[in-house]
């Protein structure tokens, strides 16, 4: 089963990388883009036919490895 | 207008970062997850009311800055 995971910074956590990208947009003459926040994106295959079991395994993967749950949220999409 | 951009490696481009994550899953006792590919995720605000104009501006942003179009694809979602 294919899955996609998006990990984003929680609201209120500063995102200096996003700020740097905003600055770069301005240097490149792209005005009118702001509020940039960068996150991480993962595509993976889970060897589970049952969506609930797949989601449980991916939740464990996010909690243990992919996301720092102190400052990040994660979102799992099963395809 | 809010937008989300996902940048992924093109098919066939090696993803050593994804492979490292797969290895880490195995070390953490999470068997049955493979085919891991990591990408980048961006949330941003575009100061355009017209979806076509917003998409044109974001396409330019992707081509110039966010994606290396030799090895990466990008996908723009307008919310």
Coordinates of N, CA and C in Angstrom, one line a residue:
Chain A
X1 N 0.8 -1.2 0.0 CA 0.0 0.0 0.0 C 0.9 1.3 0.0
X2 N 0.6 2.2 -0.9 CA 1.4 3.4 -1.0 C 0.9 4.4 0.0
X3 N 1.8 5.2 0.5 CA 1.4 6.2 1.5 C 2.3 7.5 1.3
X4 N 1.7 8.6 1.7 CA 2.4 9.8 1.6 C 2.4 10.5 3.0
X5 N 3.5 11.0 3.5 CA 3.5 11.6 4.8 C 4.1 13.0 4.7
X6 N 3.4 14.0 5.3 CA 3.9 15.4 5.3 C 4.1 15.8 6.7
X7 N 5.3 16.3 7.0 CA 5.7 16.7 8.3 C 5.9 18.2 8.2
X8 N 5.2 18.9 9.1 CA 5.3 20.4 9.1 C 5.6 20.9 10.5
X9 N 6.2 22.1 10.6 CA 6.4 22.7 11.9 C 5.1 23.1 12.5
X10 N 5.0 23.0 13.8 CA 3.8 23.5 14.5 C 3.6 25.0 14.4
X11 N 2.4 25.5 14.4 CA 2.1 26.9 14.4 C 2.9 27.5 15.6
X12 N 3.6 28.6 15.3 CA 4.3 29.3 16.4 C 5.7 29.0 16.5
X13 N 6.1 27.9 15.8 CA 7.6 27.5 15.8 C 8.2 28.3 14.7
X14 N 9.3 29.0 15.0 CA 9.9 29.8 14.0 C 10.5 29.0 12.8
X15 N 10.4 29.5 11.6 CA 10.9 28.7 10.5 C 11.9 29.6 9.7
X16 N 13.2 29.6 10.1 CA 14.2 30.4 9.5 C 14.4 30.0 8.0
X17 N 14.3 28.7 7.7 CA 14.5 28.3 6.3 C 13.4 28.9 5.4
X18 N 12.2 28.9 5.9 CA 11.1 29.6 5.2 C 11.3 31.0 5.0
X19 N 11.8 31.7 6.0 CA 12.2 33.1 5.9 C 13.3 33.4 4.9
X20 N 14.3 32.5 4.8 CA 15.3 32.6 3.8 C 14.8 32.4 2.4
X21 N 13.8 31.5 2.3 CA 13.2 31.3 0.9 C 12.4 32.6 0.5
X22 N 11.7 33.1 1.5 CA 11.0 34.4 1.2 C 12.0 35.5 0.7
X23 N 13.1 35.6 1.4 CA 14.1 36.6 1.1 C 14.6 36.3 -0.4
X24 N 14.8 35.0 -0.7 CA 15.3 34.7 -2.0 C 14.3 35.0 -3.1
X25 N 13.0 34.8 -2.8 CA 12.0 35.2 -3.8 C 12.1 36.7 -4.1
X26 N 12.3 37.5 -3.1 CA 12.4 38.9 -3.3 C 13.6 39.3 -4.2
X27 N 14.8 38.6 -3.8 CA 16.0 38.8 -4.7 C 15.8 38.4 -6.1
X28 N 14.9 37.4 -6.3 CA 14.7 37.0 -7.7 C 13.5 37.8 -8.4
X29 N 13.1 38.8 -7.7 CA 12.0 39.6 -8.3 C 10.6 39.0 -8.3
X30 N 10.4 38.1 -7.4 CA 9.1 37.5 -7.2 C 8.4 38.1 -6.0
X31 N 7.8 39.2 -6.2 CA 7.1 39.9 -5.1 C 5.7 39.2 -4.8
X32 N 5.2 39.4 -3.7 CA 3.8 39.0 -3.4 C 3.7 37.5 -3.0
X33 N 4.9 36.9 -2.6 CA 4.8 35.6 -2.0 C 5.3 35.7 -0.6
X34 N 4.5 35.4 0.4 CA 5.1 35.4 1.8 C 4.4 34.3 2.6
X35 N 4.7 34.3 3.9 CA 4.2 33.2 4.8 C 4.8 31.9 4.4
X36 N 6.0 31.8 3.9 CA 6.6 30.5 3.5 C 7.0 29.7 4.7
X37 N 6.5 28.5 4.7 CA 6.9 27.5 5.7 C 7.4 26.2 5.0
X38 N 8.6 25.7 5.3 CA 9.0 24.5 4.7 C 8.8 23.3 5.5
X39 N 8.4 22.2 4.9 CA 8.2 20.9 5.6 C 8.9 19.8 4.9
X40 N 8.6 18.6 5.3 CA 9.2 17.4 4.7 C 8.1 16.6 4.1
X41 N 8.5 15.9 3.0 CA 7.5 15.0 2.3 C 8.1 13.7 2.1
X42 N 7.4 12.6 2.4 CA 7.9 11.2 2.2 C 6.8 10.4 1.4
X43 N 7.3 9.7 0.4 CA 6.5 8.7 -0.2 C 7.0 7.3 0.2
X44 N 6.2 6.4 0.5 CA 6.7 5.0 0.9 C 5.7 3.9 0.6
X45 N 6.1 2.7 0.6 CA 5.3 1.5 0.4 C 5.2 0.8 1.7
X46 N 4.0 0.5 2.2 CA 3.9 -0.3 3.4 C 3.4 -1.7 3.0
X47 N 4.0 -2.7 3.6 CA 3.6 -4.1 3.3 C 2.4 -4.5 4.2
X48 N 1.3 -3.8 4.1 CA 0.1 -4.1 4.8 C -1.1 -3.9 3.9
X49 N -2.0 -4.9 3.9 CA -3.2 -4.8 3.0 C -4.3 -4.0 3.7
X50 N -4.2 -4.0 5.1 CA -5.3 -3.4 5.9 C -4.9 -2.0 6.2
X51 N -5.8 -1.0 5.8 CA -5.5 0.4 6.0 C -5.2 0.8 7.4
X52 N -6.0 0.2 8.4 CA -5.8 0.5 9.8 C -4.4 0.0 10.3
X53 N -4.0 -1.2 9.8 CA -2.7 -1.7 10.2 C -1.6 -0.8 9.6
X54 N -1.8 -0.4 8.3 CA -0.8 0.4 7.7 C -0.7 1.7 8.4
X55 N -1.8 2.3 8.8 CA -1.8 3.6 9.4 C -1.1 3.5 10.8
X56 N -1.3 2.4 11.5 CA -0.7 2.2 12.8 C 0.8 2.1 12.6
X57 N 1.2 1.4 11.6 CA 2.7 1.3 11.4 C 3.3 2.6 11.0
X58 N 2.6 3.4 10.2 CA 3.2 4.7 9.8 C 3.2 5.7 10.9
X59 N 2.2 5.6 11.8 CA 2.1 6.5 12.9 C 3.3 6.2 13.8
X60 N 3.6 4.9 14.0 CA 4.8 4.6 14.8 C 6.1 5.1 14.1
X61 N 6.2 5.0 12.8 CA 7.3 5.5 12.0 C 7.5 7.0 12.2
X62 N 6.4 7.7 12.2 CA 6.4 9.2 12.4 C 6.9 9.5 13.8
X63 N 6.2 8.9 14.7 CA 6.5 9.2 16.1 C 8.0 8.9 16.5
X64 N 8.5 7.8 16.0 CA 9.8 7.3 16.3 C 10.9 8.0 15.5
X65 N 10.6 8.3 14.2 CA 11.7 8.7 13.4 C 11.5 9.9 12.5
X66 N 10.3 10.0 11.8 CA 10.2 11.0 10.8 C 9.9 12.4 11.3
X67 N 9.2 12.5 12.5 CA 8.8 13.8 13.0 C 9.4 14.0 14.4
X68 N 9.7 15.2 14.7 CA 10.0 15.6 16.1 C 8.7 16.1 16.7
X69 N 8.0 15.3 17.4 CA 6.6 15.7 17.8 C 6.6 16.9 18.8
X70 N 7.7 17.3 19.3 CA 7.7 18.5 20.2 C 7.4 19.7 19.3
X71 N 8.0 19.8 18.1 CA 7.8 21.0 17.3 C 7.2 20.7 16.0
X72 N 6.9 19.5 15.6 CA 6.3 19.1 14.3 C 5.0 18.3 14.4
X73 N 4.2 18.6 13.4 CA 3.0 17.8 13.2 C 3.2 16.9 12.0
X74 N 2.5 15.7 11.9 CA 2.6 14.9 10.7 C 1.2 14.6 10.3
X75 N 1.2 14.3 8.9 CA -0.1 14.0 8.3 C 0.1 12.8 7.4
X76 N -0.7 11.7 7.6 CA -0.5 10.5 6.8 C -1.6 10.3 5.8
X77 N -1.3 10.2 4.5 CA -2.3 9.9 3.5 C -2.1 8.5 2.9
X78 N -3.1 7.7 3.0 CA -2.9 6.4 2.4 C -3.6 6.4 1.0
X79 N -2.9 5.8 0.0 CA -3.4 5.9 -1.4 C -4.0 4.5 -1.8
Chain B
X1 N -4.0 34.1 -1.3 CA -4.4 32.8 -1.6 C -3.3 31.8 -1.1
X2 N -3.8 30.8 -0.4 CA -2.8 29.8 0.2 C -2.4 28.8 -0.9
X3 N -1.2 28.3 -0.9 CA -0.8 27.3 -1.8 C 0.1 26.3 -1.1
X4 N 0.2 25.1 -1.7 CA 1.1 24.1 -1.2 C 1.9 23.6 -2.4
X5 N 3.2 23.4 -2.2 CA 4.0 22.9 -3.3 C 4.8 21.7 -2.8
X6 N 4.7 20.6 -3.6 CA 5.5 19.4 -3.3 C 6.5 19.2 -4.4
X7 N 7.8 19.1 -4.0 CA 8.9 18.9 -4.9 C 9.4 17.4 -4.7
X8 N 9.4 16.6 -5.7 CA 9.9 15.2 -5.6 C 11.0 14.9 -6.6
X9 N 11.8 14.0 -6.3 CA 12.8 13.5 -7.3 C 12.1 12.8 -8.4
X10 N 12.6 13.0 -9.6 CA 12.0 12.3 -10.8 C 12.3 10.8 -10.7
X11 N 11.4 10.0 -11.3 CA 11.6 8.6 -11.3 C 13.0 8.2 -11.9
X12 N 13.7 7.3 -11.2 CA 15.0 6.9 -11.8 C 16.2 7.7 -11.2
X13 N 15.9 8.8 -10.5 CA 16.9 9.5 -9.8 C 17.1 8.8 -8.5
X14 N 18.4 8.5 -8.2 CA 18.7 7.8 -6.9 C 18.3 8.7 -5.7
X15 N 17.8 8.1 -4.6 CA 17.5 8.9 -3.4 C 18.2 8.3 -2.2
X16 N 19.5 8.6 -2.0 CA 20.2 8.1 -0.9 C 19.6 8.4 0.5
X17 N 19.0 9.6 0.6 CA 18.3 10.0 1.8 C 17.2 9.0 2.1
X18 N 16.4 8.7 1.1 CA 15.3 7.7 1.3 C 15.8 6.4 1.7
X19 N 16.9 5.9 1.1 CA 17.5 4.6 1.4 C 18.0 4.7 2.9
X20 N 18.6 5.8 3.4 CA 19.0 5.9 4.7 C 17.8 5.8 5.7
X21 N 16.7 6.4 5.3 CA 15.5 6.3 6.2 C 15.0 4.9 6.2
X22 N 15.0 4.2 5.1 CA 14.6 2.8 5.1 C 15.5 2.0 6.0
X23 N 16.8 2.2 6.0 CA 17.7 1.5 6.9 C 17.4 1.8 8.3
X24 N 17.1 3.1 8.6 CA 16.7 3.4 10.0 C 15.5 2.8 10.5
X25 N 14.5 2.6 9.6 CA 13.2 1.9 9.9 C 13.6 0.5 10.4
X26 N 14.5 -0.2 9.7 CA 14.8 -1.5 10.0 C 15.5 -1.6 11.4
X27 N 16.4 -0.6 11.6 CA 17.1 -0.5 12.9 C 16.1 -0.3 14.1
X28 N 15.0 0.4 13.8 CA 14.1 0.7 14.8 C 13.0 -0.4 14.9
X29 N 13.2 -1.5 14.2 CA 12.3 -2.7 14.3 C 11.0 -2.5 13.5
X30 N 11.0 -1.5 12.6 CA 9.8 -1.3 11.7 C 10.0 -2.0 10.4
X31 N 9.7 -3.3 10.4 CA 9.8 -4.0 9.1 C 8.6 -3.7 8.2
X32 N 8.8 -3.9 6.9 CA 7.7 -3.8 6.0 C 7.4 -2.5 5.4
X33 N 8.4 -1.5 5.6 CA 8.2 -0.2 4.9 C 9.4 -0.1 4.0
X34 N 9.1 0.0 2.7 CA 10.2 0.3 1.8 C 9.8 1.3 0.7
X35 N 10.7 1.4 -0.3 CA 10.4 2.4 -1.4 C 10.3 3.8 -0.9
X36 N 11.1 4.1 0.1 CA 11.0 5.5 0.7 C 11.7 6.5 -0.2
X37 N 11.0 7.6 -0.5 CA 11.5 8.7 -1.3 C 11.2 9.9 -0.6
X38 N 12.2 10.7 -0.3 CA 12.0 12.0 0.4 C 11.9 13.2 -0.6
X39 N 10.9 14.1 -0.3 CA 10.8 15.3 -1.1 C 10.7 16.5 -0.2
X40 N 10.4 17.6 -0.8 CA 10.3 18.9 -0.1 C 8.8 19.4 -0.1
X41 N 8.4 20.1 0.9 CA 7.0 20.5 1.0 C 7.1 22.0 1.4
X42 N 6.3 22.8 0.8 CA 6.2 24.3 1.1 C 4.8 24.7 1.2
X43 N 4.5 25.5 2.2 CA 3.2 26.2 2.3 C 3.5 27.7 2.1
X44 N 2.7 28.4 1.3 CA 3.0 29.8 1.1 C 1.7 30.5 0.8
X45 N 1.8 31.9 1.0 CA 0.6 32.8 0.7 C 1.0 33.6 -0.6
X46 N 0.1 33.6 -1.6 CA 0.4 34.4 -2.8 C -0.6 35.5 -2.8
X47 N -0.1 36.7 -3.0 CA -0.9 37.9 -3.0 C -1.6 38.1 -4.4
X48 N -2.4 37.1 -4.8 CA -3.1 37.1 -6.1 C -4.5 36.5 -5.8
X49 N -5.5 37.2 -6.3 CA -6.8 36.7 -6.1 C -7.2 35.7 -7.2
X50 N -6.6 35.9 -8.4 CA -6.9 35.1 -9.6 C -6.0 33.8 -9.5
X51 N -6.7 32.6 -9.5 CA -6.0 31.3 -9.5 C -4.9 31.2 -10.6
X52 N -5.3 31.6 -11.8 CA -4.4 31.4 -12.9 C -3.1 32.3 -12.7
X53 N -3.3 33.5 -12.2 CA -2.1 34.4 -12.0 C -1.3 33.8 -10.8
X54 N -2.0 33.3 -9.8 CA -1.2 32.7 -8.7 C -0.4 31.5 -9.1
X55 N -1.0 30.7 -10.0 CA -0.3 29.5 -10.5 C 0.9 29.9 -11.3
X56 N 0.7 30.9 -12.1 CA 1.8 31.4 -13.0 C 3.0 31.8 -12.1
X57 N 2.7 32.6 -11.1 CA 3.7 33.1 -10.2 C 4.4 32.0 -9.5
X58 N 3.6 31.0 -9.0 CA 4.2 29.9 -8.3 C 5.0 29.0 -9.2
X59 N 4.6 28.8 -10.5 CA 5.4 28.1 -11.4 C 6.7 28.7 -11.6
X60 N 6.7 30.0 -11.8 CA 8.0 30.7 -11.9 C 8.9 30.5 -10.6
X61 N 8.3 30.6 -9.5 CA 9.0 30.4 -8.2 C 9.6 29.0 -8.2
X62 N 8.9 28.0 -8.6 CA 9.4 26.6 -8.7 C 10.5 26.4 -9.7
X63 N 10.3 27.0 -10.8 CA 11.3 26.8 -11.9 C 12.6 27.6 -11.5
X64 N 12.5 28.7 -10.9 CA 13.7 29.5 -10.6 C 14.4 29.1 -9.3
X65 N 13.6 28.7 -8.3 CA 14.2 28.6 -7.0 C 13.9 27.2 -6.3
X66 N 12.6 26.8 -6.3 CA 12.3 25.7 -5.3 C 12.7 24.3 -5.9
X67 N 12.6 24.1 -7.2 CA 12.9 22.8 -7.7 C 14.1 22.9 -8.7
X68 N 14.9 21.8 -8.7 CA 15.9 21.7 -9.7 C 15.3 20.8 -10.8
X69 N 14.8 21.4 -11.9 CA 13.9 20.7 -12.8 C 14.7 19.7 -13.7
X70 N 16.0 19.6 -13.5 CA 16.8 18.6 -14.2 C 16.5 17.2 -13.5
X71 N 16.4 17.2 -12.2 CA 16.2 16.0 -11.5 C 14.9 15.9 -10.6
X72 N 14.1 17.1 -10.6 CA 13.0 17.1 -9.7 C 11.7 17.5 -10.5
X73 N 10.6 17.0 -10.0 CA 9.3 17.5 -10.4 C 8.6 18.3 -9.3
X74 N 7.7 19.2 -9.7 CA 7.0 19.9 -8.7 C 5.5 19.9 -9.0
X75 N 4.7 20.0 -7.9 CA 3.3 19.9 -8.0 C 2.7 21.1 -7.1
X76 N 1.9 21.9 -7.8 CA 1.3 23.1 -7.1 C -0.2 22.8 -6.8
X77 N -0.6 23.0 -5.5 CA -2.0 22.9 -5.1 C -2.4 24.2 -4.6
X78 N -3.5 24.8 -5.2 CA -4.0 26.0 -4.7 C -5.2 25.7 -3.8
X79 N -5.2 26.4 -2.6 CA -6.3 26.1 -1.6 C -7.3 27.2 -1.7

